[in-house]
């Protein structure tokens, strides 16, 4: 603005040549002094010709001037883009349903609630879980290995409750868009959302003509080529929960399951087993148990300890191996919250405990890494937590309800209906 005001003020006294010289002076002397090392970057953004400065201002700045194709009109955005922030998670209004999805703003009938790419899984049986058995391995000196008994499926992974499926197809489709997995079921007119295929160019309609088996092969299939959209069946108010009709097959499966559940668990004295998430708050400030205490009162069944651990060598003068020949190392991290990642997380046994300054606790633990056990000293309390033992969480509950969400029959491609073929 200052440069343009100066040019306008002395318009009748400045020839084009003098305007160029004034601009060169401002760039070479004033800008370099004011911006220092950033002057080259700023210089590259501003047009060298004085006449183009007014265009920069008219467009709204140097970014729009240098990148005119990056600024899109509302009409273009409506055609080629979709908002993904129309819904948020919250406590569902359905009792005992857990979380649900809620409208952040009002959505008119026919409007897009949320788009979501779909991960195509040509054979839903890949989600099956199987009985695990110990099998002696003579080649390993009698040690046993764990193998899955593929003749004994015991249910499906919990992801089966979040995929879309069709009774005439082996294929299931997992939605990966934000928050859409929280959309709960209500039947018929109580549902305020429905599904349709997206009109976005990234939704590849050619895939609708391919068999599920063909969607496995080829480099072009290793991408998200399918997109659906949740559409408002009626006007939806801000803060209203979003519901989708999961379809008749899902409803029948749920009613059948609840009838069986109520008949087997009608005894109100039946209690659900405690999980790590129920217990860990109790030990957030209280000391974790050592072996002598566990013999008197153990943690609830299926719960054990785990640690976030990075180690360094033991200091000189201290034992570097224990009585069993296991290495002894010192805790060295993680030191930052952002570093508390799965790569540093291991099951462990708390061996010893000592109180440190401020009333906190440090522990000596035996870490069960993949290929070895390591004794680690001076592990702080905040780096140790309670977890569900493998295969003991609610995710692995036997006979839990598992059923895909029904994909609308009217828009499910004929080529994918491979279960009725002869």
Coordinates of C-alpha atoms in Angstrom, one line a residue:
X1 CA 0.0 0.0 0.0
X2 CA 2.8 2.4 0.9
X3 CA 4.5 1.9 -2.5
X4 CA 1.3 2.4 -4.4
X5 CA 0.4 5.5 -2.4
X6 CA 3.9 6.9 -3.2
X7 CA 3.5 6.2 -6.9
X8 CA 0.0 7.7 -7.0
X9 CA 1.1 10.9 -5.1
X10 CA 3.9 11.6 -7.5
X11 CA 2.3 10.2 -10.6
X12 CA 2.8 13.4 -12.6
X13 CA 6.4 13.7 -11.6
X14 CA 7.6 10.1 -12.1
X15 CA 8.4 8.8 -15.5
X16 CA 8.2 5.0 -16.1
X17 CA 12.0 4.9 -15.8
X18 CA 12.0 6.7 -12.5
X19 CA 9.3 4.4 -11.1
X20 CA 11.6 1.4 -12.0
X21 CA 14.5 3.1 -10.2
X22 CA 12.4 3.9 -7.1
X23 CA 11.2 0.3 -6.9
X24 CA 14.8 -1.1 -7.4
X25 CA 16.0 1.2 -4.6
X26 CA 13.2 0.0 -2.2
X27 CA 14.0 -3.7 -3.0
X28 CA 17.8 -3.4 -2.9
X29 CA 18.3 -1.1 0.0
X30 CA 15.1 -0.7 2.2
X31 CA 13.9 -4.3 2.0
X32 CA 17.3 -5.8 2.5
X33 CA 17.8 -3.7 5.6
X34 CA 14.4 -4.3 7.0
X35 CA 14.0 -8.1 6.3
X36 CA 17.7 -9.2 6.4
X37 CA 18.1 -12.8 5.2
X38 CA 14.4 -13.0 4.3
X39 CA 14.7 -10.2 1.8
X40 CA 15.4 -12.6 -1.1
X41 CA 12.3 -14.6 -0.4
X42 CA 10.1 -11.5 -0.1
X43 CA 11.7 -10.0 -3.2
X44 CA 10.7 -13.1 -5.2
X45 CA 7.1 -12.6 -4.3
X46 CA 6.7 -9.0 -5.4
X47 CA 6.4 -8.1 -9.1
X48 CA 9.4 -6.2 -10.5
X49 CA 7.2 -4.0 -12.6
X50 CA 5.5 -1.1 -10.8
X51 CA 2.4 -1.4 -13.0
X52 CA 1.7 -4.9 -11.6
X53 CA 1.7 -3.8 -8.0
X54 CA -1.9 -2.6 -8.3
X55 CA -2.8 -6.1 -9.7
X56 CA -1.3 -7.7 -6.6
X57 CA -3.4 -5.5 -4.3
X58 CA -6.5 -6.2 -6.3
X59 CA -6.1 -10.0 -6.1
X60 CA -5.5 -9.8 -2.4
X61 CA -1.8 -10.4 -2.0
X62 CA 1.3 -11.9 -3.5
X63 CA 0.2 -15.5 -2.9
X64 CA -2.9 -15.1 -5.1
X65 CA -0.8 -13.2 -7.7
X66 CA 1.9 -15.9 -7.9
X67 CA -0.6 -18.9 -7.7
X68 CA -3.8 -17.8 -9.5
X69 CA -4.8 -21.5 -10.2
X70 CA -4.8 -22.3 -6.5
X71 CA -7.6 -19.9 -5.7
X72 CA -10.9 -21.6 -6.5
X73 CA -14.4 -20.2 -6.8
X74 CA -17.3 -21.4 -4.5
X75 CA -18.9 -23.0 -7.6
X76 CA -15.7 -25.0 -8.3
X77 CA -15.3 -26.1 -4.7
X78 CA -19.0 -27.2 -4.5
X79 CA -18.4 -29.4 -7.6
X80 CA -15.0 -30.9 -6.8
X81 CA -14.7 -30.9 -3.0
X82 CA -16.6 -32.0 0.1
X83 CA -16.4 -30.8 3.7
X84 CA -15.2 -33.3 6.2
X85 CA -15.9 -31.3 9.3
X86 CA -19.7 -31.4 9.4
X87 CA -19.8 -34.0 12.2
X88 CA -18.0 -34.7 15.5
X89 CA -18.0 -37.5 18.0
X90 CA -19.9 -37.4 21.3
X91 CA -21.8 -39.6 23.7
X92 CA -24.7 -41.2 21.8
X93 CA -28.3 -40.5 22.7
X94 CA -28.9 -44.3 22.5
X95 CA -28.5 -45.9 25.9
X96 CA -25.3 -48.1 26.2
X97 CA -24.4 -47.4 22.6
X98 CA -21.2 -45.6 23.4
X99 CA -20.2 -42.8 21.1
X100 CA -22.1 -41.3 18.2
X101 CA -21.7 -38.7 15.5
X102 CA -23.3 -35.3 15.8
X103 CA -23.9 -32.4 13.3
X104 CA -21.6 -29.5 13.9
X105 CA -23.8 -27.2 11.8
X106 CA -27.3 -27.4 10.3
X107 CA -27.4 -29.6 7.1
X108 CA -30.2 -29.1 4.6
X109 CA -32.1 -32.1 3.1
X110 CA -30.1 -33.6 0.3
X111 CA -26.8 -32.1 1.6
X112 CA -23.6 -34.0 2.1
X113 CA -23.2 -34.9 5.8
X114 CA -19.8 -36.6 5.2
X115 CA -17.8 -38.2 2.4
X116 CA -15.6 -41.2 3.0
X117 CA -13.2 -43.3 0.9
X118 CA -13.7 -47.0 1.1
X119 CA -11.1 -49.6 1.7
X120 CA -12.2 -52.6 -0.4
X121 CA -11.8 -56.1 1.0
X122 CA -12.7 -58.6 -1.7
X123 CA -13.2 -61.4 0.8
X124 CA -14.7 -60.6 4.2
X125 CA -13.6 -64.0 5.5
X126 CA -10.2 -62.4 6.0
X127 CA -11.7 -60.9 9.2
X128 CA -12.3 -64.3 10.7
X129 CA -10.6 -65.2 14.0
X130 CA -9.4 -68.8 14.8
X131 CA -8.6 -71.0 17.7
X132 CA -4.9 -70.8 18.7
X133 CA -3.1 -74.0 19.6
X134 CA 0.4 -74.8 21.0
X135 CA 2.2 -77.1 18.7
X136 CA 5.4 -78.9 19.8
X137 CA 8.4 -78.1 17.6
X138 CA 10.9 -80.9 17.9
X139 CA 13.4 -78.9 15.7
X140 CA 13.4 -76.3 18.4
X141 CA 14.4 -78.7 21.2
X142 CA 10.8 -79.4 22.3
X143 CA 9.7 -75.7 22.4
X144 CA 6.2 -75.1 21.3
X145 CA 4.9 -72.6 18.7
X146 CA 1.5 -71.0 18.4
X147 CA -0.5 -71.9 15.3
X148 CA -4.0 -70.9 14.2
X149 CA -6.5 -73.8 13.6
X150 CA -8.1 -72.6 10.4
X151 CA -10.7 -75.3 10.7
X152 CA -12.1 -73.7 13.9
X153 CA -13.2 -70.1 13.3
X154 CA -14.4 -68.6 16.6
X155 CA -15.8 -65.3 15.3
X156 CA -14.8 -62.2 13.5
X157 CA -12.6 -59.2 14.3
X158 CA -14.4 -56.2 15.7
X159 CA -13.8 -54.3 12.4
X160 CA -16.6 -56.5 11.0
X161 CA -19.0 -54.2 12.9
X162 CA -17.8 -51.2 10.9
X163 CA -17.6 -52.4 7.4
X164 CA -20.3 -52.3 4.8
X165 CA -21.5 -55.6 3.2
X166 CA -24.1 -57.2 1.1
X167 CA -25.6 -60.7 1.5
X168 CA -25.0 -61.5 -2.1
X169 CA -21.3 -60.5 -2.1
X170 CA -18.1 -61.7 -0.4
X171 CA -16.7 -58.2 -0.5
X172 CA -16.9 -55.8 2.4
X173 CA -16.0 -52.1 2.4
X174 CA -14.4 -50.3 5.3
X175 CA -15.0 -46.5 5.5
X176 CA -11.9 -44.5 6.5
X177 CA -13.4 -41.0 6.6
X178 CA -13.2 -39.1 9.9
X179 CA -15.9 -39.7 12.4
X180 CA -18.2 -41.7 10.1
X181 CA -17.5 -44.9 12.0
X182 CA -19.4 -43.4 14.9
X183 CA -22.7 -43.1 13.0
X184 CA -25.2 -45.4 14.8
X185 CA -28.2 -47.3 13.6
X186 CA -31.9 -46.4 13.6
X187 CA -34.4 -48.1 11.4
X188 CA -36.7 -46.7 8.8
X189 CA -37.9 -43.1 9.1
X190 CA -35.9 -42.6 12.3
X191 CA -32.7 -42.6 10.3
X192 CA -31.8 -39.1 9.1
X193 CA -29.0 -40.2 6.8
X194 CA -28.6 -42.4 3.7
X195 CA -25.8 -43.5 1.4
X196 CA -25.1 -42.7 -2.2
X197 CA -22.1 -43.0 -4.5
X198 CA -20.0 -39.8 -4.6
X199 CA -19.9 -37.7 -7.8
X200 CA -16.3 -36.8 -7.1
X201 CA -13.9 -37.7 -9.9
X202 CA -11.8 -39.8 -7.5
X203 CA -14.7 -42.2 -7.2
X204 CA -13.8 -44.7 -9.9
X205 CA -17.1 -46.1 -11.4
X206 CA -15.1 -48.5 -13.6
X207 CA -14.5 -50.5 -10.5
X208 CA -18.3 -51.2 -10.3
X209 CA -17.9 -53.4 -13.4
X210 CA -15.1 -55.6 -11.9
X211 CA -15.5 -58.8 -9.9
X212 CA -14.3 -58.8 -6.3
X213 CA -11.5 -61.1 -7.3
X214 CA -10.4 -58.6 -9.9
X215 CA -10.2 -55.8 -7.3
X216 CA -7.2 -57.6 -5.7
X217 CA -4.8 -57.8 -8.7
X218 CA -2.9 -55.0 -10.3
X219 CA -1.1 -51.9 -9.0
X220 CA -4.1 -49.7 -9.8
X221 CA -6.1 -51.6 -7.2
X222 CA -3.8 -50.6 -4.3
X223 CA -5.5 -47.3 -3.7
X224 CA -8.8 -45.8 -2.5
X225 CA -10.8 -45.9 -5.7
X226 CA -14.3 -45.9 -4.1
X227 CA -16.0 -43.0 -2.3
X228 CA -19.5 -42.9 -0.8
X229 CA -21.3 -40.0 0.9
X230 CA -23.7 -39.8 3.8
X231 CA -26.7 -37.7 2.7
X232 CA -29.3 -35.9 4.8
X233 CA -32.7 -37.5 4.3
X234 CA -34.3 -34.4 5.9
X235 CA -33.1 -31.1 7.4
X236 CA -30.7 -31.8 10.3
X237 CA -30.3 -29.4 13.1
X238 CA -27.0 -28.4 14.6
X239 CA -26.2 -30.8 17.5
X240 CA -28.5 -33.5 16.2
X241 CA -27.2 -37.1 16.2
X242 CA -26.7 -38.7 12.8
X243 CA -28.4 -42.1 12.3
X244 CA -28.2 -44.6 9.4
X245 CA -30.5 -47.5 8.8
X246 CA -28.1 -50.5 8.8
X247 CA -30.5 -52.6 6.8
X248 CA -32.8 -55.6 7.3
X249 CA -30.1 -58.3 7.5
X250 CA -28.3 -56.3 10.2
X251 CA -31.6 -55.8 12.2
X252 CA -32.5 -59.5 12.0
X253 CA -29.0 -60.5 13.1
X254 CA -29.1 -58.0 16.0
X255 CA -32.6 -59.1 17.2
X256 CA -31.5 -62.8 17.1
X257 CA -28.4 -62.0 19.0
X258 CA -30.2 -60.0 21.7
X259 CA -32.8 -62.8 22.1
X260 CA -29.9 -65.3 22.7
X261 CA -28.1 -62.8 25.0
X262 CA -31.1 -62.1 27.2
X263 CA -31.8 -65.8 27.6
X264 CA -28.2 -66.6 28.6
X265 CA -27.5 -63.5 30.7
X266 CA -30.9 -63.0 32.3
X267 CA -29.4 -63.6 35.7
X268 CA -28.7 -60.0 37.0
X269 CA -26.0 -61.2 39.3
X270 CA -23.8 -61.8 36.2
X271 CA -21.0 -59.2 36.1
X272 CA -18.8 -58.2 33.3
X273 CA -15.1 -58.8 34.0
X274 CA -12.9 -55.8 34.9
X275 CA -10.6 -54.6 32.1
X276 CA -7.4 -52.5 32.4
X277 CA -9.3 -49.4 31.5
X278 CA -11.5 -49.9 34.6
X279 CA -8.5 -50.4 36.9
X280 CA -5.6 -48.2 35.7
X281 CA -7.1 -45.0 37.2
X282 CA -6.8 -46.5 40.6
X283 CA -3.0 -46.8 40.2
X284 CA -2.4 -43.4 38.6
X285 CA -1.0 -42.1 41.8
X286 CA -0.8 -45.3 43.9
X287 CA 2.2 -47.6 43.7
X288 CA 2.0 -50.6 41.5
X289 CA 2.3 -54.0 43.1
X290 CA 5.5 -56.0 43.6
X291 CA 5.7 -59.9 43.6
X292 CA 5.1 -60.3 47.3
X293 CA 2.0 -58.1 47.2
X294 CA 0.7 -59.9 44.1
X295 CA 0.7 -63.2 46.0
X296 CA -1.7 -61.7 48.6
X297 CA -3.9 -59.8 46.1
X298 CA -3.3 -60.0 42.4
X299 CA -4.6 -57.7 39.7
X300 CA -8.0 -58.8 38.2
X301 CA -7.8 -61.8 35.8
X302 CA -6.5 -60.8 32.4
X303 CA -4.7 -57.6 33.5
X304 CA -0.9 -57.2 33.6
X305 CA 1.7 -54.4 33.5
X306 CA 3.5 -52.8 30.6
X307 CA 6.2 -50.2 30.3
X308 CA 7.4 -47.5 27.9
X309 CA 11.1 -48.1 27.8
X310 CA 14.3 -46.9 26.1
X311 CA 17.4 -48.0 27.8
X312 CA 21.1 -47.2 28.2
X313 CA 24.1 -49.2 29.6
X314 CA 24.3 -49.7 33.3
X315 CA 26.7 -47.3 35.1
X316 CA 30.2 -48.6 36.0
X317 CA 30.4 -50.3 39.3
X318 CA 26.9 -51.7 39.1
X319 CA 26.0 -55.3 38.1
X320 CA 25.4 -55.6 34.3
X321 CA 23.6 -59.0 34.6
X322 CA 21.3 -60.5 37.1
X323 CA 21.4 -64.0 38.8
X324 CA 19.7 -65.5 35.8
X325 CA 22.1 -64.0 33.3
X326 CA 19.7 -61.4 32.0
X327 CA 21.2 -58.0 31.0
X328 CA 20.6 -55.1 33.4
X329 CA 20.2 -51.7 31.9
X330 CA 19.0 -48.3 33.0
X331 CA 15.8 -46.5 31.9
X332 CA 16.7 -43.6 29.6
X333 CA 13.3 -42.6 28.2
X334 CA 11.0 -41.7 26.5
X335 CA 11.5 -38.2 27.9
X336 CA 8.8 -36.4 25.9
X337 CA 5.1 -37.2 25.7
X338 CA 5.3 -37.3 21.9
X339 CA 7.8 -40.1 22.2
X340 CA 5.4 -42.5 24.0
X341 CA 4.9 -44.7 21.0
X342 CA 4.2 -48.4 20.4
X343 CA 7.8 -49.0 19.4
X344 CA 8.9 -48.4 23.0
X345 CA 5.9 -50.2 24.7
X346 CA 6.5 -53.7 26.1
X347 CA 4.9 -56.1 28.5
X348 CA 6.9 -56.1 31.8
X349 CA 6.9 -57.5 35.3
X350 CA 7.5 -55.2 38.2
X351 CA 10.2 -56.7 40.4
X352 CA 11.1 -53.9 42.9
X353 CA 9.8 -50.5 43.9
X354 CA 11.3 -47.6 45.7
X355 CA 10.0 -44.2 46.7
X356 CA 11.8 -41.2 45.3
X357 CA 11.8 -37.4 45.9
X358 CA 8.3 -35.9 45.8
X359 CA 6.5 -39.1 46.9
X360 CA 6.7 -40.7 43.4
X361 CA 7.9 -44.2 42.7
X362 CA 10.6 -45.8 40.5
X363 CA 10.6 -49.5 39.6
X364 CA 12.9 -52.3 38.6
X365 CA 11.1 -54.2 35.9
X366 CA 11.7 -57.2 33.7
X367 CA 10.9 -56.2 30.1
X368 CA 9.6 -58.8 27.7
X369 CA 10.9 -57.7 24.4
X370 CA 10.3 -59.7 21.2
X371 CA 13.5 -61.7 21.3
X372 CA 14.9 -61.3 24.8
X373 CA 14.2 -60.3 28.4
X374 CA 16.0 -57.3 29.9
X375 CA 16.0 -56.1 33.5
X376 CA 15.6 -52.3 33.6
X377 CA 16.2 -50.1 36.6
X378 CA 14.9 -46.7 37.6
X379 CA 11.7 -46.8 35.5
X380 CA 9.5 -43.9 36.7
X381 CA 5.9 -44.5 37.7
X382 CA 4.4 -42.6 34.7
X383 CA 6.2 -45.0 32.3
X384 CA 4.4 -48.1 33.7
X385 CA 0.7 -48.8 33.2
X386 CA -1.9 -51.6 33.3
X387 CA -3.0 -53.3 30.1
X388 CA -5.2 -56.2 29.1
X389 CA -3.2 -59.4 28.5
X390 CA -3.1 -60.5 24.9
X391 CA -6.5 -61.8 23.7
X392 CA -8.2 -60.7 27.0
X393 CA -9.7 -57.4 26.0
X394 CA -13.3 -56.9 25.0
X395 CA -12.2 -57.0 21.4
X396 CA -11.7 -60.8 21.8
X397 CA -14.9 -61.6 23.7
X398 CA -16.2 -64.9 22.5
X399 CA -19.6 -64.9 20.9
X400 CA -19.7 -61.1 20.7
X401 CA -22.0 -59.6 18.1
X402 CA -20.3 -59.2 14.7
X403 CA -22.2 -58.2 11.6
X404 CA -21.5 -55.8 8.7
X405 CA -23.6 -52.7 8.0
X406 CA -25.9 -53.3 5.1
X407 CA -25.0 -51.6 1.9
X408 CA -28.2 -50.4 0.1
X409 CA -29.3 -53.0 -2.5
X410 CA -30.3 -50.4 -5.0
X411 CA -26.8 -49.0 -5.5
X412 CA -24.7 -52.1 -4.9
X413 CA -23.0 -53.1 -8.2
X414 CA -24.2 -56.3 -9.9
X415 CA -20.6 -57.3 -10.7
X416 CA -19.8 -57.6 -7.0
X417 CA -22.7 -60.1 -6.3
X418 CA -20.5 -63.2 -6.5
X419 CA -22.2 -65.4 -3.9
X420 CA -25.1 -66.4 -6.1
X421 CA -23.0 -67.4 -9.1
X422 CA -22.9 -71.0 -10.3

